[in-house]
């Protein structure tokens, strides 16, 4: 894949892809497994957690969610995620909380209300596409997803995954920075499923940023730092498994990232410590 330097200090690659969706998609509960670190923002290596790779997963959580109402389950999830240290107990609890929210979720029944509920910017809080330790010379400071429909009654729209990044190419100071955006068209099919068609990957330097000497290396760092399903969602679709005013849980379906969950909060809706 080639990235081209523009006079605006942006790099754009346009791609089109055919979407492959399983004929008989099946829903499954989310299962998490341990990784070297829990932060989704930066990564050196990454393991994709799929529904079929659970042989070594720890036993079920003992958290009693039956005594909690849905708002309490949601509150507990938002308390646990930012404070995770990587223990098996934490992963079991997140698994239980996510599954409970999905089981209790009542899907949106009308297209216009679905578009209204999904629209806006969603900050990525957690992904079951787990990361390991960050690199010393590269970091992602924010990652969010922007969802826009053509109109409230349209089945079409765009999904843009955007990250703010910083690079210390000399290993000393983070003098290069900017945005990286992955843009997809979507079409709503099968209820709330978004079938994705990857359009552009755009790398843009911030005002006053140094120009990185090795663009391909920077793209590689981006690839390793982002959850794979957000960096390259081609040939995939997204099911919304939980959605309210400020929390959104999605499940990927497709050949590479089947069953991967992403948890988002509406950008600016709440403060996460």
mmCIF file of C-alpha atoms in Angstrom:
data_model
loop_
_atom_site.group_PDB
_atom_site.id
_atom_site.type_symbol
_atom_site.label_atom_id
_atom_site.label_comp_id
_atom_site.label_asym_id
_atom_site.label_seq_id
_atom_site.Cartn_x
_atom_site.Cartn_y
_atom_site.Cartn_z
ATOM 1 C CA UNK A 1 0.000 0.000 0.000
ATOM 2 C CA UNK A 2 1.364 3.411 -0.901
ATOM 3 C CA UNK A 3 0.926 6.643 1.041
ATOM 4 C CA UNK A 4 1.431 9.897 -0.792
ATOM 5 C CA UNK A 5 2.724 13.180 0.603
ATOM 6 C CA UNK A 6 0.453 16.112 -0.248
ATOM 7 C CA UNK A 7 1.169 19.822 -0.025
ATOM 8 C CA UNK A 8 -1.222 19.937 2.918
ATOM 9 C CA UNK A 9 1.040 17.522 4.770
ATOM 10 C CA UNK A 10 -1.530 14.740 4.528
ATOM 11 C CA UNK A 11 -1.212 11.191 3.312
ATOM 12 C CA UNK A 12 -4.167 9.545 1.627
ATOM 13 C CA UNK A 13 -4.745 6.086 0.284
ATOM 14 C CA UNK A 14 -8.091 5.165 -1.248
ATOM 15 C CA UNK A 15 -9.294 1.605 -1.396
ATOM 16 C CA UNK A 16 -12.470 -0.232 -2.199
ATOM 17 C CA UNK A 17 -13.333 -3.713 -1.054
ATOM 18 C CA UNK A 18 -16.092 -6.279 -1.336
ATOM 19 C CA UNK A 19 -17.901 -7.013 1.909
ATOM 20 C CA UNK A 20 -18.182 -10.615 3.038
ATOM 21 C CA UNK A 21 -20.814 -11.323 5.671
ATOM 22 C CA UNK A 22 -21.503 -14.858 6.942
ATOM 23 C CA UNK A 23 -24.750 -16.296 5.642
ATOM 24 C CA UNK A 24 -25.825 -17.383 9.112
ATOM 25 C CA UNK A 25 -24.162 -15.031 11.614
ATOM 26 C CA UNK A 26 -24.362 -16.173 15.220
ATOM 27 C CA UNK A 27 -24.282 -14.081 18.343
ATOM 28 C CA UNK A 28 -21.957 -15.062 21.154
ATOM 29 C CA UNK A 29 -21.049 -13.831 24.581
ATOM 30 C CA UNK A 30 -17.818 -11.919 24.934
ATOM 31 C CA UNK A 31 -14.849 -13.698 26.499
ATOM 32 C CA UNK A 32 -11.624 -11.950 27.441
ATOM 33 C CA UNK A 33 -8.148 -13.318 27.955
ATOM 34 C CA UNK A 34 -5.035 -11.916 29.535
ATOM 35 C CA UNK A 35 -2.516 -9.696 27.775
ATOM 36 C CA UNK A 36 0.665 -7.932 28.880
ATOM 37 C CA UNK A 37 -1.168 -4.622 29.293
ATOM 38 C CA UNK A 38 -4.766 -3.481 29.234
ATOM 39 C CA UNK A 39 -4.530 -0.076 27.573
ATOM 40 C CA UNK A 40 -6.056 -0.016 24.120
ATOM 41 C CA UNK A 41 -4.348 3.257 23.234
ATOM 42 C CA UNK A 42 -0.840 2.006 22.518
ATOM 43 C CA UNK A 43 0.610 -1.305 21.431
ATOM 44 C CA UNK A 44 3.725 -3.164 20.444
ATOM 45 C CA UNK A 45 2.055 -6.452 19.537
ATOM 46 C CA UNK A 46 -1.602 -7.430 19.557
ATOM 47 C CA UNK A 47 -3.655 -10.584 19.974
ATOM 48 C CA UNK A 48 -7.131 -10.752 18.466
ATOM 49 C CA UNK A 49 -9.505 -12.452 20.875
ATOM 50 C CA UNK A 50 -12.014 -14.568 18.993
ATOM 51 C CA UNK A 51 -14.899 -16.685 20.216
ATOM 52 C CA UNK A 52 -13.087 -19.914 19.238
ATOM 53 C CA UNK A 53 -9.836 -19.174 21.112
ATOM 54 C CA UNK A 54 -10.948 -19.621 24.691
ATOM 55 C CA UNK A 55 -9.403 -22.892 25.842
ATOM 56 C CA UNK A 56 -7.165 -21.303 28.445
ATOM 57 C CA UNK A 57 -9.614 -18.729 29.713
ATOM 58 C CA UNK A 58 -10.209 -18.543 33.447
ATOM 59 C CA UNK A 59 -13.397 -19.699 35.155
ATOM 60 C CA UNK A 60 -16.578 -17.625 35.266
ATOM 61 C CA UNK A 61 -16.754 -14.465 37.336
ATOM 62 C CA UNK A 62 -18.468 -14.631 40.714
ATOM 63 C CA UNK A 63 -19.912 -11.113 40.332
ATOM 64 C CA UNK A 64 -23.647 -11.232 41.149
ATOM 65 C CA UNK A 65 -25.175 -9.058 38.450
ATOM 66 C CA UNK A 66 -28.674 -10.334 39.134
ATOM 67 C CA UNK A 67 -28.862 -8.015 42.134
ATOM 68 C CA UNK A 68 -27.966 -4.974 39.970
ATOM 69 C CA UNK A 69 -30.250 -3.041 37.666
ATOM 70 C CA UNK A 70 -29.020 -2.086 34.189
ATOM 71 C CA UNK A 71 -27.863 1.393 35.216
ATOM 72 C CA UNK A 72 -25.828 -0.105 38.057
ATOM 73 C CA UNK A 73 -24.255 -2.650 35.688
ATOM 74 C CA UNK A 74 -23.313 0.140 33.283
ATOM 75 C CA UNK A 75 -21.923 2.289 36.105
ATOM 76 C CA UNK A 76 -19.834 -0.615 37.367
ATOM 77 C CA UNK A 77 -18.437 -1.272 33.881
ATOM 78 C CA UNK A 78 -17.415 2.375 33.469
ATOM 79 C CA UNK A 79 -15.738 2.272 36.875
ATOM 80 C CA UNK A 80 -13.783 -0.907 36.167
ATOM 81 C CA UNK A 81 -12.467 -0.265 32.634
ATOM 82 C CA UNK A 82 -10.292 2.832 33.242
ATOM 83 C CA UNK A 83 -8.695 1.249 36.309
ATOM 84 C CA UNK A 84 -7.835 -2.170 34.908
ATOM 85 C CA UNK A 85 -4.376 -3.463 35.794
ATOM 86 C CA UNK A 86 -4.556 -6.739 33.878
ATOM 87 C CA UNK A 87 -5.742 -9.164 36.561
ATOM 88 C CA UNK A 88 -7.880 -12.162 35.684
ATOM 89 C CA UNK A 89 -10.519 -10.978 38.162
ATOM 90 C CA UNK A 90 -10.918 -7.711 36.259
ATOM 91 C CA UNK A 91 -11.258 -9.456 32.922
ATOM 92 C CA UNK A 92 -13.858 -11.857 34.316
ATOM 93 C CA UNK A 93 -15.849 -8.957 35.720
ATOM 94 C CA UNK A 94 -15.763 -7.012 32.434
ATOM 95 C CA UNK A 95 -16.891 -10.139 30.604
ATOM 96 C CA UNK A 96 -19.820 -10.583 32.966
ATOM 97 C CA UNK A 97 -20.849 -6.913 32.831
ATOM 98 C CA UNK A 98 -20.717 -6.715 29.029
ATOM 99 C CA UNK A 99 -22.682 -9.929 28.596
ATOM 100 C CA UNK A 100 -25.296 -8.690 31.063
ATOM 101 C CA UNK A 101 -25.768 -5.388 29.248
ATOM 102 C CA UNK A 102 -26.059 -7.175 25.901
ATOM 103 C CA UNK A 103 -28.581 -9.680 27.273
ATOM 104 C CA UNK A 104 -30.751 -6.901 28.703
ATOM 105 C CA UNK A 105 -30.485 -4.608 25.688
ATOM 106 C CA UNK A 106 -33.654 -3.883 23.718
ATOM 107 C CA UNK A 107 -32.632 -3.053 20.127
ATOM 108 C CA UNK A 108 -33.809 0.151 18.476
ATOM 109 C CA UNK A 109 -36.790 -0.642 16.262
ATOM 110 C CA UNK A 110 -36.881 2.305 13.857
ATOM 111 C CA UNK A 111 -34.255 3.434 11.368
ATOM 112 C CA UNK A 112 -34.485 7.142 12.186
ATOM 113 C CA UNK A 113 -34.045 6.516 15.916
ATOM 114 C CA UNK A 114 -31.102 4.178 15.276
ATOM 115 C CA UNK A 115 -29.373 6.837 13.168
ATOM 116 C CA UNK A 116 -30.045 9.448 15.840
ATOM 117 C CA UNK A 117 -28.709 7.223 18.628
ATOM 118 C CA UNK A 118 -25.536 6.209 16.757
ATOM 119 C CA UNK A 119 -24.682 9.641 15.355
ATOM 120 C CA UNK A 120 -21.786 11.604 16.795
ATOM 121 C CA UNK A 121 -18.301 10.999 18.143
ATOM 122 C CA UNK A 122 -17.567 7.980 20.341
ATOM 123 C CA UNK A 123 -14.371 7.668 22.375
ATOM 124 C CA UNK A 124 -12.880 4.170 22.419
ATOM 125 C CA UNK A 125 -12.688 2.936 25.994
ATOM 126 C CA UNK A 126 -11.848 -0.749 25.570
ATOM 127 C CA UNK A 127 -11.328 -3.413 22.920
ATOM 128 C CA UNK A 128 -11.057 -7.190 23.147
ATOM 129 C CA UNK A 129 -8.358 -6.772 20.513
ATOM 130 C CA UNK A 130 -5.901 -6.395 23.353
ATOM 131 C CA UNK A 131 -2.578 -4.578 23.364
ATOM 132 C CA UNK A 132 0.816 -5.184 24.913
ATOM 133 C CA UNK A 133 3.435 -2.724 26.089
ATOM 134 C CA UNK A 134 3.762 0.634 24.295
ATOM 135 C CA UNK A 135 6.787 1.802 22.351
ATOM 136 C CA UNK A 136 8.982 4.528 23.787
ATOM 137 C CA UNK A 137 8.978 6.687 20.646
ATOM 138 C CA UNK A 138 5.301 6.547 19.668
ATOM 139 C CA UNK A 139 2.032 7.128 21.461
ATOM 140 C CA UNK A 140 -1.645 7.600 20.748
ATOM 141 C CA UNK A 141 -3.235 10.261 22.922
ATOM 142 C CA UNK A 142 -6.867 9.828 21.845
ATOM 143 C CA UNK A 143 -8.934 7.433 19.767
ATOM 144 C CA UNK A 144 -12.541 7.931 18.763
ATOM 145 C CA UNK A 145 -15.096 6.920 16.156
ATOM 146 C CA UNK A 146 -17.355 9.342 14.272
ATOM 147 C CA UNK A 147 -20.663 8.013 12.910
ATOM 148 C CA UNK A 148 -22.650 10.090 10.412
ATOM 149 C CA UNK A 149 -25.743 9.058 8.457
ATOM 150 C CA UNK A 150 -26.722 10.608 5.125
ATOM 151 C CA UNK A 151 -30.080 11.484 6.713
ATOM 152 C CA UNK A 152 -32.150 10.268 9.639
ATOM 153 C CA UNK A 153 -34.141 7.954 7.361
ATOM 154 C CA UNK A 154 -31.168 6.731 5.312
ATOM 155 C CA UNK A 155 -29.572 3.310 5.504
ATOM 156 C CA UNK A 156 -26.229 4.796 4.390
ATOM 157 C CA UNK A 157 -23.557 6.837 6.100
ATOM 158 C CA UNK A 158 -19.900 6.994 7.100
ATOM 159 C CA UNK A 159 -17.822 5.673 9.991
ATOM 160 C CA UNK A 160 -14.466 7.356 10.642
ATOM 161 C CA UNK A 161 -11.934 5.948 13.130
ATOM 162 C CA UNK A 162 -9.636 8.784 14.173
ATOM 163 C CA UNK A 163 -6.552 8.797 16.396
ATOM 164 C CA UNK A 164 -4.319 11.586 17.633
ATOM 165 C CA UNK A 165 -0.678 10.457 17.590
ATOM 166 C CA UNK A 166 2.765 11.704 18.619
ATOM 167 C CA UNK A 167 6.148 10.494 17.363
ATOM 168 C CA UNK A 168 9.674 10.963 18.746
ATOM 169 C CA UNK A 169 11.586 9.867 15.664
ATOM 170 C CA UNK A 170 14.894 10.936 17.218
ATOM 171 C CA UNK A 171 14.018 9.046 20.386
ATOM 172 C CA UNK A 172 14.218 12.218 22.494
ATOM 173 C CA UNK A 173 11.314 14.607 21.907
ATOM 174 C CA UNK A 174 7.829 14.072 20.470
ATOM 175 C CA UNK A 175 8.217 16.694 17.760
ATOM 176 C CA UNK A 176 5.947 15.063 15.148
ATOM 177 C CA UNK A 177 2.213 14.780 15.719
ATOM 178 C CA UNK A 178 -1.064 14.681 13.875
ATOM 179 C CA UNK A 179 -4.206 12.725 13.079
ATOM 180 C CA UNK A 180 -4.765 9.385 11.401
ATOM 181 C CA UNK A 181 -8.263 8.690 10.094
ATOM 182 C CA UNK A 182 -9.749 5.519 8.595
ATOM 183 C CA UNK A 183 -12.931 6.348 6.646
ATOM 184 C CA UNK A 184 -15.578 3.762 5.742
ATOM 185 C CA UNK A 185 -18.942 3.970 4.033
ATOM 186 C CA UNK A 186 -21.643 1.855 5.621
ATOM 187 C CA UNK A 187 -25.038 0.439 4.759
ATOM 188 C CA UNK A 188 -27.466 -0.701 7.443
ATOM 189 C CA UNK A 189 -28.702 -4.247 6.901
ATOM 190 C CA UNK A 190 -30.160 -6.987 9.090
ATOM 191 C CA UNK A 191 -31.469 -4.759 11.860
ATOM 192 C CA UNK A 192 -28.679 -2.565 13.211
ATOM 193 C CA UNK A 193 -25.781 -4.206 11.333
ATOM 194 C CA UNK A 194 -23.431 -1.782 9.550
ATOM 195 C CA UNK A 195 -21.827 -3.359 6.502
ATOM 196 C CA UNK A 196 -18.537 -1.520 5.970
ATOM 197 C CA UNK A 197 -16.748 -0.494 2.805
ATOM 198 C CA UNK A 198 -13.268 0.943 3.431
ATOM 199 C CA UNK A 199 -12.670 4.159 1.487
ATOM 200 C CA UNK A 200 -9.663 6.145 2.729
ATOM 201 C CA UNK A 201 -6.825 6.106 5.230
ATOM 202 C CA UNK A 202 -5.614 9.660 5.888
ATOM 203 C CA UNK A 203 -2.504 10.723 7.762
ATOM 204 C CA UNK A 204 -2.393 14.454 8.532
ATOM 205 C CA UNK A 205 0.322 16.380 10.325
ATOM 206 C CA UNK A 206 -0.579 18.878 13.033
ATOM 207 C CA UNK A 207 0.304 22.545 12.602
ATOM 208 C CA UNK A 208 3.957 23.047 13.514
ATOM 209 C CA UNK A 209 4.751 19.328 13.436
ATOM 210 C CA UNK A 210 8.089 18.057 12.223
ATOM 211 C CA UNK A 211 7.948 16.017 9.019
ATOM 212 C CA UNK A 212 8.640 12.321 9.772
ATOM 213 C CA UNK A 213 11.497 10.928 7.705
ATOM 214 C CA UNK A 214 10.081 7.397 7.412
ATOM 215 C CA UNK A 215 6.388 7.478 6.559
ATOM 216 C CA UNK A 216 6.098 3.721 6.056
ATOM 217 C CA UNK A 217 7.556 3.137 9.525
ATOM 218 C CA UNK A 218 5.062 5.609 11.004
ATOM 219 C CA UNK A 219 2.174 3.777 9.329
ATOM 220 C CA UNK A 220 3.527 0.524 10.762
ATOM 221 C CA UNK A 221 3.569 2.029 14.243
ATOM 222 C CA UNK A 222 -0.014 3.171 13.723
ATOM 223 C CA UNK A 223 -1.012 -0.303 12.619
ATOM 224 C CA UNK A 224 0.473 -1.876 15.749
ATOM 225 C CA UNK A 225 -0.955 0.769 18.094
ATOM 226 C CA UNK A 226 -4.559 0.699 16.880
ATOM 227 C CA UNK A 227 -6.956 -2.196 17.348
ATOM 228 C CA UNK A 228 -6.733 -4.096 14.072
ATOM 229 C CA UNK A 229 -10.468 -3.945 13.462
ATOM 230 C CA UNK A 230 -10.327 -0.141 13.534
ATOM 231 C CA UNK A 231 -7.155 0.191 11.446
ATOM 232 C CA UNK A 232 -8.435 -2.032 8.629
ATOM 233 C CA UNK A 233 -12.131 -2.977 8.916
ATOM 234 C CA UNK A 234 -12.427 -4.079 5.264
ATOM 235 C CA UNK A 235 -14.533 -7.190 4.613
ATOM 236 C CA UNK A 236 -16.330 -6.756 7.933
ATOM 237 C CA UNK A 237 -19.610 -5.596 9.412
ATOM 238 C CA UNK A 238 -20.446 -4.158 12.828
ATOM 239 C CA UNK A 239 -23.332 -5.230 15.058
ATOM 240 C CA UNK A 240 -24.471 -2.839 17.772
ATOM 241 C CA UNK A 241 -25.027 -5.085 20.793
ATOM 242 C CA UNK A 242 -25.736 -2.315 23.316
ATOM 243 C CA UNK A 243 -26.626 1.335 22.775
ATOM 244 C CA UNK A 244 -27.892 4.145 24.961
ATOM 245 C CA UNK A 245 -27.279 7.879 25.158
ATOM 246 C CA UNK A 246 -23.623 7.662 26.164
ATOM 247 C CA UNK A 247 -22.491 4.008 25.972
ATOM 248 C CA UNK A 248 -22.130 1.865 22.865
ATOM 249 C CA UNK A 249 -20.877 -1.721 22.556
ATOM 250 C CA UNK A 250 -20.200 -3.216 19.129
ATOM 251 C CA UNK A 251 -19.314 -6.664 17.827
ATOM 252 C CA UNK A 252 -17.337 -7.270 14.640
ATOM 253 C CA UNK A 253 -18.359 -9.972 12.196
ATOM 254 C CA UNK A 254 -16.161 -11.077 9.313
ATOM 255 C CA UNK A 255 -13.248 -13.331 8.326
ATOM 256 C CA UNK A 256 -10.504 -11.834 10.533
ATOM 257 C CA UNK A 257 -12.091 -10.207 13.587
ATOM 258 C CA UNK A 258 -15.190 -12.290 14.243
ATOM 259 C CA UNK A 259 -16.507 -11.667 17.753
ATOM 260 C CA UNK A 260 -14.180 -8.759 18.637
ATOM 261 C CA UNK A 261 -15.944 -6.263 20.937
ATOM 262 C CA UNK A 262 -15.313 -2.525 21.180
ATOM 263 C CA UNK A 263 -16.698 -0.378 23.984
ATOM 264 C CA UNK A 264 -17.256 3.333 23.356
ATOM 265 C CA UNK A 265 -18.517 6.262 25.388
ATOM 266 C CA UNK A 266 -19.988 9.334 23.737
ATOM 267 C CA UNK A 267 -17.194 11.855 23.433
ATOM 268 C CA UNK A 268 -17.562 14.562 26.083
ATOM 269 C CA UNK A 269 -20.574 12.932 27.753
ATOM 270 C CA UNK A 270 -18.729 11.939 30.928
ATOM 271 C CA UNK A 271 -15.358 12.255 32.565
ATOM 272 C CA UNK A 272 -13.347 9.048 32.858
ATOM 273 C CA UNK A 273 -10.503 9.089 35.378
#
